[in-house]
Coordinates of C-alpha atoms in Angstrom, one line a residue:
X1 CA -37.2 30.7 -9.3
X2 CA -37.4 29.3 -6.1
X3 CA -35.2 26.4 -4.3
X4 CA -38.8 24.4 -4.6
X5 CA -39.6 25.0 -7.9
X6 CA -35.5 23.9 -8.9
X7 CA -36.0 20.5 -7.0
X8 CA -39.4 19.7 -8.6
X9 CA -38.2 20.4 -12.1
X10 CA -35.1 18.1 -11.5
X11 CA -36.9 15.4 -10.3
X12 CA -39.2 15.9 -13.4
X13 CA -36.0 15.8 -15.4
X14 CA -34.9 12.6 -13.7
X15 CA -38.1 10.7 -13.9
X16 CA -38.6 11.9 -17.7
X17 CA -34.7 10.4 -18.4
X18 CA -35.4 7.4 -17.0
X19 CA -38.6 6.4 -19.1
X20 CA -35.8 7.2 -22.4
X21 CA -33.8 5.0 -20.7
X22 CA -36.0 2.1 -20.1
X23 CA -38.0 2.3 -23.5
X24 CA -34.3 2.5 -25.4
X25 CA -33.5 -0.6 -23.3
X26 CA -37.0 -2.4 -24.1
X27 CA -35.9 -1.8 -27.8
X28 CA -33.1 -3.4 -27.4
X29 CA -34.4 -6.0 -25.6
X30 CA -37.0 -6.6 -28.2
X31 CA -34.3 -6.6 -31.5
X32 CA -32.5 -9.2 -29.1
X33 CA -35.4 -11.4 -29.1
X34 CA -36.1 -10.9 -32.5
X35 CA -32.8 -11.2 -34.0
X36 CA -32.4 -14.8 -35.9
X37 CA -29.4 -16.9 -35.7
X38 CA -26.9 -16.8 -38.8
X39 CA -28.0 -19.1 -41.6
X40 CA -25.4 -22.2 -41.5
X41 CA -24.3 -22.6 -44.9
X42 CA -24.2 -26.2 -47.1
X43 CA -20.5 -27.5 -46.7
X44 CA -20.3 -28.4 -50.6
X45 CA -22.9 -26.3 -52.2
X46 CA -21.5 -26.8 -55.5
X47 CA -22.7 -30.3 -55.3
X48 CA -26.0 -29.0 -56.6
X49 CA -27.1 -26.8 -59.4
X50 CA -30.8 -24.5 -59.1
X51 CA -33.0 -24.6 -61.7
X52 CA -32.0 -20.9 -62.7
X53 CA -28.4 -22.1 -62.9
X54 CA -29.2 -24.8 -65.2
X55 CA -31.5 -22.7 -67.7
X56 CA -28.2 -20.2 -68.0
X57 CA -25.7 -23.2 -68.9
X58 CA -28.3 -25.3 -71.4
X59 CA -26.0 -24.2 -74.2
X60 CA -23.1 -25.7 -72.6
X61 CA -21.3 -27.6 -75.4
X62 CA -20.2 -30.6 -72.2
X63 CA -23.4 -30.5 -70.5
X64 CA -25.3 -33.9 -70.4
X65 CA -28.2 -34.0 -68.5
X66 CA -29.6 -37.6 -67.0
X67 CA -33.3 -37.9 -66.5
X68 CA -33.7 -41.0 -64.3
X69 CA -37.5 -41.3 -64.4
X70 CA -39.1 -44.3 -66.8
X71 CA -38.7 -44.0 -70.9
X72 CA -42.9 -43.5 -71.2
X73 CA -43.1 -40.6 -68.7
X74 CA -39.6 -39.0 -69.9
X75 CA -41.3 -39.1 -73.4
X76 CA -44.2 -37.3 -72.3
X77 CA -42.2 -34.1 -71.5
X78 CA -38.4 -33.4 -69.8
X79 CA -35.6 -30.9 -69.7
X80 CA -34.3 -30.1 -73.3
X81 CA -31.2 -32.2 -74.1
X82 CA -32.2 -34.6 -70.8
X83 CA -30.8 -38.3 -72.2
X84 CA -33.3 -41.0 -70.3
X85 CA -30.9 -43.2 -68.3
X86 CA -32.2 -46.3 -66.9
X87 CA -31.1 -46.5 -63.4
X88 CA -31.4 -49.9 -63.1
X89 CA -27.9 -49.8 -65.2
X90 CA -26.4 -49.1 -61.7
X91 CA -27.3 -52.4 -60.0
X92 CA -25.2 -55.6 -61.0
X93 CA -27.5 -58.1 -62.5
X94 CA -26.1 -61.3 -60.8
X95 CA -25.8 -59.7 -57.5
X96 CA -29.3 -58.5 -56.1
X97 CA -29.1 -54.7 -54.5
X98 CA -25.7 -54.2 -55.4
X99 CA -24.0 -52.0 -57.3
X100 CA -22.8 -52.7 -60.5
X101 CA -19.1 -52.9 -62.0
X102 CA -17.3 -49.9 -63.2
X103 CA -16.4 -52.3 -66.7
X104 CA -20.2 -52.6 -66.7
X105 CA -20.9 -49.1 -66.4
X106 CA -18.5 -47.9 -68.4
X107 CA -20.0 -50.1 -71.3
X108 CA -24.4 -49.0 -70.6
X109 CA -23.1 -45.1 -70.4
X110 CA -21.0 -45.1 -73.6
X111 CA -24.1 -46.0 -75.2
X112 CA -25.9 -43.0 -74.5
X113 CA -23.0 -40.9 -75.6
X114 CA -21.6 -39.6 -72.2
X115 CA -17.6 -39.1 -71.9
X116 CA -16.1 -39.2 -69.0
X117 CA -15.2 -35.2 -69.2
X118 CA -18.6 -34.2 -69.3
X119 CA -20.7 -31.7 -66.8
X120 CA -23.1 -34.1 -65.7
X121 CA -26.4 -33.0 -64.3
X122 CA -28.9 -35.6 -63.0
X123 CA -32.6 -35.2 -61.9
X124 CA -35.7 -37.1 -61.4
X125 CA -39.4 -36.8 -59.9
X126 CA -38.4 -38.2 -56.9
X127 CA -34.6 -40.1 -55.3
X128 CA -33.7 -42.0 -58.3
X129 CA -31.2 -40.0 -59.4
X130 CA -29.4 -39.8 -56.1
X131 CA -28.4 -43.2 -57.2
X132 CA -26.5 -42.2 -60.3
X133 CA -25.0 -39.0 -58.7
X134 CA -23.4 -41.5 -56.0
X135 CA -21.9 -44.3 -58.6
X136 CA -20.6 -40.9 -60.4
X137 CA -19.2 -39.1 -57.8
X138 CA -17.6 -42.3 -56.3
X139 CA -15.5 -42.1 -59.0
X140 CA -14.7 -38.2 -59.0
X141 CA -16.8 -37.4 -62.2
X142 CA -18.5 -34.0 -62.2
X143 CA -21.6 -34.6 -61.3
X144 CA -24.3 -31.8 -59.9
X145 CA -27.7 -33.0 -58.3
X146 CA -30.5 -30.6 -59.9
X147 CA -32.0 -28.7 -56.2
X148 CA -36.0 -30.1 -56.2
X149 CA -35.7 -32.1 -59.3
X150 CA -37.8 -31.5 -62.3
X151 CA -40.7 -30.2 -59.9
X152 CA -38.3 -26.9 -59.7
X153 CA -37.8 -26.7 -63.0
X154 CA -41.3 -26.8 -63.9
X155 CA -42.5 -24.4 -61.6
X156 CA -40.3 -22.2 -62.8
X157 CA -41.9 -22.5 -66.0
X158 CA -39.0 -23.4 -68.4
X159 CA -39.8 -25.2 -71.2
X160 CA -39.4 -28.5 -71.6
X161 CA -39.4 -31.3 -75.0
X162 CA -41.1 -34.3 -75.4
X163 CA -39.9 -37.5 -77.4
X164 CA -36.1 -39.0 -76.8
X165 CA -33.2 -37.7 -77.1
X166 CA -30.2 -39.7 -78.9
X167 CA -26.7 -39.1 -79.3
X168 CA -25.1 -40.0 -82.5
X169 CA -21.6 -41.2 -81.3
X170 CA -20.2 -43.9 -78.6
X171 CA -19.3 -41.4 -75.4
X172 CA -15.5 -42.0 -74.1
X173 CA -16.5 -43.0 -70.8
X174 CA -13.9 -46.0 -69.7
X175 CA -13.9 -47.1 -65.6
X176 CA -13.0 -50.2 -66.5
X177 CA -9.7 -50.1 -64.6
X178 CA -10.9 -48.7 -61.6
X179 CA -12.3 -50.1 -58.4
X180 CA -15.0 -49.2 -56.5
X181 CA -13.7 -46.6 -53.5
X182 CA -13.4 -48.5 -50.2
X183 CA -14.3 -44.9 -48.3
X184 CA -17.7 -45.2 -50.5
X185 CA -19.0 -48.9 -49.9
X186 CA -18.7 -50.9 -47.0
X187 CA -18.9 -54.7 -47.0
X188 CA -20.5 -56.9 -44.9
X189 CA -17.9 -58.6 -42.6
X190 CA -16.2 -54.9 -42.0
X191 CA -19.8 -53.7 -40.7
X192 CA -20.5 -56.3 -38.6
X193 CA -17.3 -56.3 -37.0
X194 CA -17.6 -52.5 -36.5
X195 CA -20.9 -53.0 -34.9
X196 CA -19.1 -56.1 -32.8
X197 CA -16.1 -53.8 -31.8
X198 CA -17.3 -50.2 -31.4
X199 CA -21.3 -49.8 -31.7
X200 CA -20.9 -46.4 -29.4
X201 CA -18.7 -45.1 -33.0
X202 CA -21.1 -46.1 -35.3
X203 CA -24.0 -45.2 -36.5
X204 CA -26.4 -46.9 -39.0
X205 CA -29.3 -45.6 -40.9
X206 CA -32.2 -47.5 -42.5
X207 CA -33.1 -45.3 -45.8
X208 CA -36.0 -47.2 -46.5
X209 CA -39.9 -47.0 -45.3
X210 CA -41.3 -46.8 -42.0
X211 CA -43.2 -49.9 -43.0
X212 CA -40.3 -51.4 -44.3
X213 CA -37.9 -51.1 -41.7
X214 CA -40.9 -52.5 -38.9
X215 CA -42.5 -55.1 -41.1
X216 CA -39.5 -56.5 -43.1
X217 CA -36.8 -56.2 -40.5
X218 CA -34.1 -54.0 -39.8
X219 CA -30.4 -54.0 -38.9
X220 CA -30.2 -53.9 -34.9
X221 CA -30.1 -50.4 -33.8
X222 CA -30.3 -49.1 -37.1
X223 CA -32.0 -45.5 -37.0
X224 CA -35.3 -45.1 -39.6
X225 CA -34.5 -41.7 -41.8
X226 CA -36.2 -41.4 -45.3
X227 CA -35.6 -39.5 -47.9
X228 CA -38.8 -37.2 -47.6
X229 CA -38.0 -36.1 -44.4
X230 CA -34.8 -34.2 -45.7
X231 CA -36.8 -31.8 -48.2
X232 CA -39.5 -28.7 -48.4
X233 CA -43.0 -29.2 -50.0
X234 CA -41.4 -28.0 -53.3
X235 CA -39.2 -31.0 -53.6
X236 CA -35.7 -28.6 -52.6
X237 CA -33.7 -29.8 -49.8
X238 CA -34.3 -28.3 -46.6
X239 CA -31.2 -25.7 -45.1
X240 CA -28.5 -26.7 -43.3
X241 CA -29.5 -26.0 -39.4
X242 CA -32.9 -28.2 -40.1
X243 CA -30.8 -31.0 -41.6
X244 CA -28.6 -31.1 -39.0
X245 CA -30.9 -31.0 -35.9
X246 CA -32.9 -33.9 -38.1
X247 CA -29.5 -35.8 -37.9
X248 CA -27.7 -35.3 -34.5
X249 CA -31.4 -35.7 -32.3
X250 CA -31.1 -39.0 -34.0
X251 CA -27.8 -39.5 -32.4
X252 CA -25.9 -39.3 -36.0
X253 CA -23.2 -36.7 -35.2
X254 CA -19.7 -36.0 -37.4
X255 CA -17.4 -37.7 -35.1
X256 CA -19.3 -40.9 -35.9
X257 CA -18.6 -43.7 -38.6
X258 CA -22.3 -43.3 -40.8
X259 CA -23.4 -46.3 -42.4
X260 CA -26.8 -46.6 -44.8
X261 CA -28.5 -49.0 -46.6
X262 CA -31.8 -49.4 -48.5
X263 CA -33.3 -52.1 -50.6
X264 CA -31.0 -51.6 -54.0
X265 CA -29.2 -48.5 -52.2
X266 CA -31.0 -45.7 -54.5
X267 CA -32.8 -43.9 -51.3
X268 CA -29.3 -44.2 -49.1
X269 CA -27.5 -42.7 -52.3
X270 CA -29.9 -39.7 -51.3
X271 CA -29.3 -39.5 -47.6
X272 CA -25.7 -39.8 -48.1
X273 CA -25.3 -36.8 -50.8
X274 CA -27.3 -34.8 -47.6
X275 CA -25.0 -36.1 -45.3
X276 CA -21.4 -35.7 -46.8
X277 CA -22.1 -33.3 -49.5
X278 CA -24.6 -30.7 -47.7
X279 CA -23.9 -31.2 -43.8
X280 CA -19.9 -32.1 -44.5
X281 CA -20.0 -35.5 -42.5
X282 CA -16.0 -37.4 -43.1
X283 CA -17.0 -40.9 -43.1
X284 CA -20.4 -42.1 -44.5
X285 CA -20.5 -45.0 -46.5
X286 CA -23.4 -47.1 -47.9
X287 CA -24.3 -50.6 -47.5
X288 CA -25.5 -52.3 -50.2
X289 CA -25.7 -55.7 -49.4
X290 CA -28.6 -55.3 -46.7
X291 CA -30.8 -57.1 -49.1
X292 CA -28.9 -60.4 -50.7
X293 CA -25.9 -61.1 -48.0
X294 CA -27.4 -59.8 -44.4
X295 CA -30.7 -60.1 -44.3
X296 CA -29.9 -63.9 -45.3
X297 CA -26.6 -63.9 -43.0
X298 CA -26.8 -61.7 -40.1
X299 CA -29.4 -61.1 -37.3
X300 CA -32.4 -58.5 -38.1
X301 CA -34.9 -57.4 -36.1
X302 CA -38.0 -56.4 -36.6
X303 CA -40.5 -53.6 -35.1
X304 CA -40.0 -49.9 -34.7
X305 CA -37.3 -48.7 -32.4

C-alpha cells in the first residue's frame, strides 16, 4: 500500500474516532440533563401512617382510631373501629379559639374509652384532625396523622362500617397534671414583643383563607399559607422539596422563630404538623389567641400583602 493510501485511511480513522467520541459525550450530556435530583426525604416520617399501613395493623389490640368529621356523616360510613370524636372537645368553652385544658381533655376522651397508652390514629375529610393530632402530640402521646385522610382510604377500596362505634369502659386517659408545653403555644404578650424586638427572626403565618386574612384583618406582616396548598389532588401531602420551596420563597426558613394562627387554631394545627413534623423546622409554635385577645388588643391590618 502506498504512503497515500496510509495517510487517507488514518485520517478516516481519526475522523471516524471522533464522531464515537462526540456521540458518547452527547450521551452523557443528555443522562446529565436528564438525571433528577435526589428525593429529600420527610424529617419525621413516622408521624404519618398510609392507608396500606393502617389496613395491616386494624387488628391491633391498642389501636384507637379518631374520625373527626360530624356524628351524621361518620354514621353514614368510616374506617372500621373509627370512634367519632368531636373536635370541638379541643377548644375551651369560656375562652373563644383557644385551646382547651388538659383536666378537660382528659375528662371528654375518657369518655370514648381512649387510654393514654394507646396507638392513636386520627383522620378526617379535610384539616380537622390536624387539631387533635397537635393537642396529642403536645403532650407526647402516640399519635399518627392518616396520609390523605379517609379520601386514601377509600380509593384504595377498603371497606368501611356505618353506624357508631362505642366503647364499653372509661379509657385511663389522665393530663390533668400537666401543662400545656410552652415550646407548643405562644401567648400573646411574648409575640408581640418578639415582633417588637426582632421581626427580621420571626416569622408569622396566617393559616386561614385568602378572604379571610384580606377582608377580616391580619397580623402585620403575617404571611397567607393555607392548608390546601400543602397537598396533591388526592388529599396526600405533597414531598418534601415542594413543601419546602412553598415555605422558604415565602421567607419562612429553619433558622427562623415560626408562629401560626387561625380562627380556633384547627388549620394552623395542620401547617405546623408540615412544618415541624415533615420539613423538621426547631421552633414553630401556634397562636391561638388571634381571635379573642389580638384582634380585640393589638393592631391588624387588613388587605393582601
Amino acid at each position: 500500500m502506498s504512503v497515500k493510501k496510509y495517510l487517507v485511511l488514518g485520517v478516516l480513522l481519526t475522523l471516524l474516532a471522533g464522531l464515537l467520541i462526540g456521540c458518547g459525550n452527547k450521551d452523557q450530556d443528555l443522562n446529565t440533563v436528564n438525571a433528577k435530583e435526589p428525593a429529600v426525604p420527610y424529617t419525621h416520617p413516622e408521624a404519618m401512617i398510609s392507608a396500606d399501613q393502617l389496613k395491616k395493623i386494624l387488628s391491633q389490640p391498642n389501636l384507637t382510631i379518631l374520625d373527626t368529621r360530624t356524628r351524621d356523616i361518620y354514621e353514614q360510613g368510616h374506617i372500621p373501629g373509627a370512634i367519632c370524636f368531636n373536635v370541638k372537645s379541643l377548644m375551651d368553652p369560656n375562652r373563644r379559639g383557644r385551646f382547651t385544658s388538659p383536666k378537660l381533655f382528659s375528662l371528654t376522651i375518657r369518655e370514648y374509652g381512649v387510654n393514654s397508652s394507646d396507638h392513636i390514629v386520627v383522620y378526617s375529610d379535610n384539616y380537622n384532625h390536624a387539631a387533635l393530632w397537635f393537642f396529642l402530640n403536645m403532650y407526647g402521646l402516640n399519635v399518627q396523622m392518616l396520609n390523605g385522610g379517609l379520601e386514601q382510604w377509600l380509593a384504595k377500596g377498603y371497606e368501611m362500617e356505618t353506624g357508631r362505634v362505642r366503647r364499653g369502659n372509661l379509657g385511663a386517659f389522665n393530663l390533668a397534671g400537666e401543662q400545656q408545653k410552652a415550646n407548643f403555644i405562644i401567648e400573646t404578650a411574648t409575640l408581640a414583643e418578639a415582633l417588637l424586638q426582632n421581626s427580621e427572626g420571626i416569622a408569622v403565618i396566617d393559616a386561614r383563607s385568602a378572604e379571610e386574612f384580606s377582608g377580616r384583618g391580619h397580623i402585620p406582616g403575617a404571611i397567607n399559607i393555607t392548608w390546601d396548598q400543602l397537598i396533591n389532588e388526592d388529599m396526600t401531602f405533597k414531598n418534601a422539596s415542594d413543601l419546602k420551596e412553598l415555605f422558604t420563597d415565602n421567607g419562612i426558613t429553619p433558622e427562623k422563630q415560626v408562629v401560626i394562627y387561625s380562627n380556633n387554631s384547627i388549620r394552623a394545627s395542620y401547617i405546623h404538623f408540615v412544618l415541624n413534623r415533615l420539613l423538621g423546622y426547631a421552633n414553630v409554635k401556634i397562636y391561638d389567641g388571634f381571635y379573642l385577645y389580638w384582634a380585640r388588643e393589638k393592631t391588624i391590618v387588613k388587605g393582601s400583602v
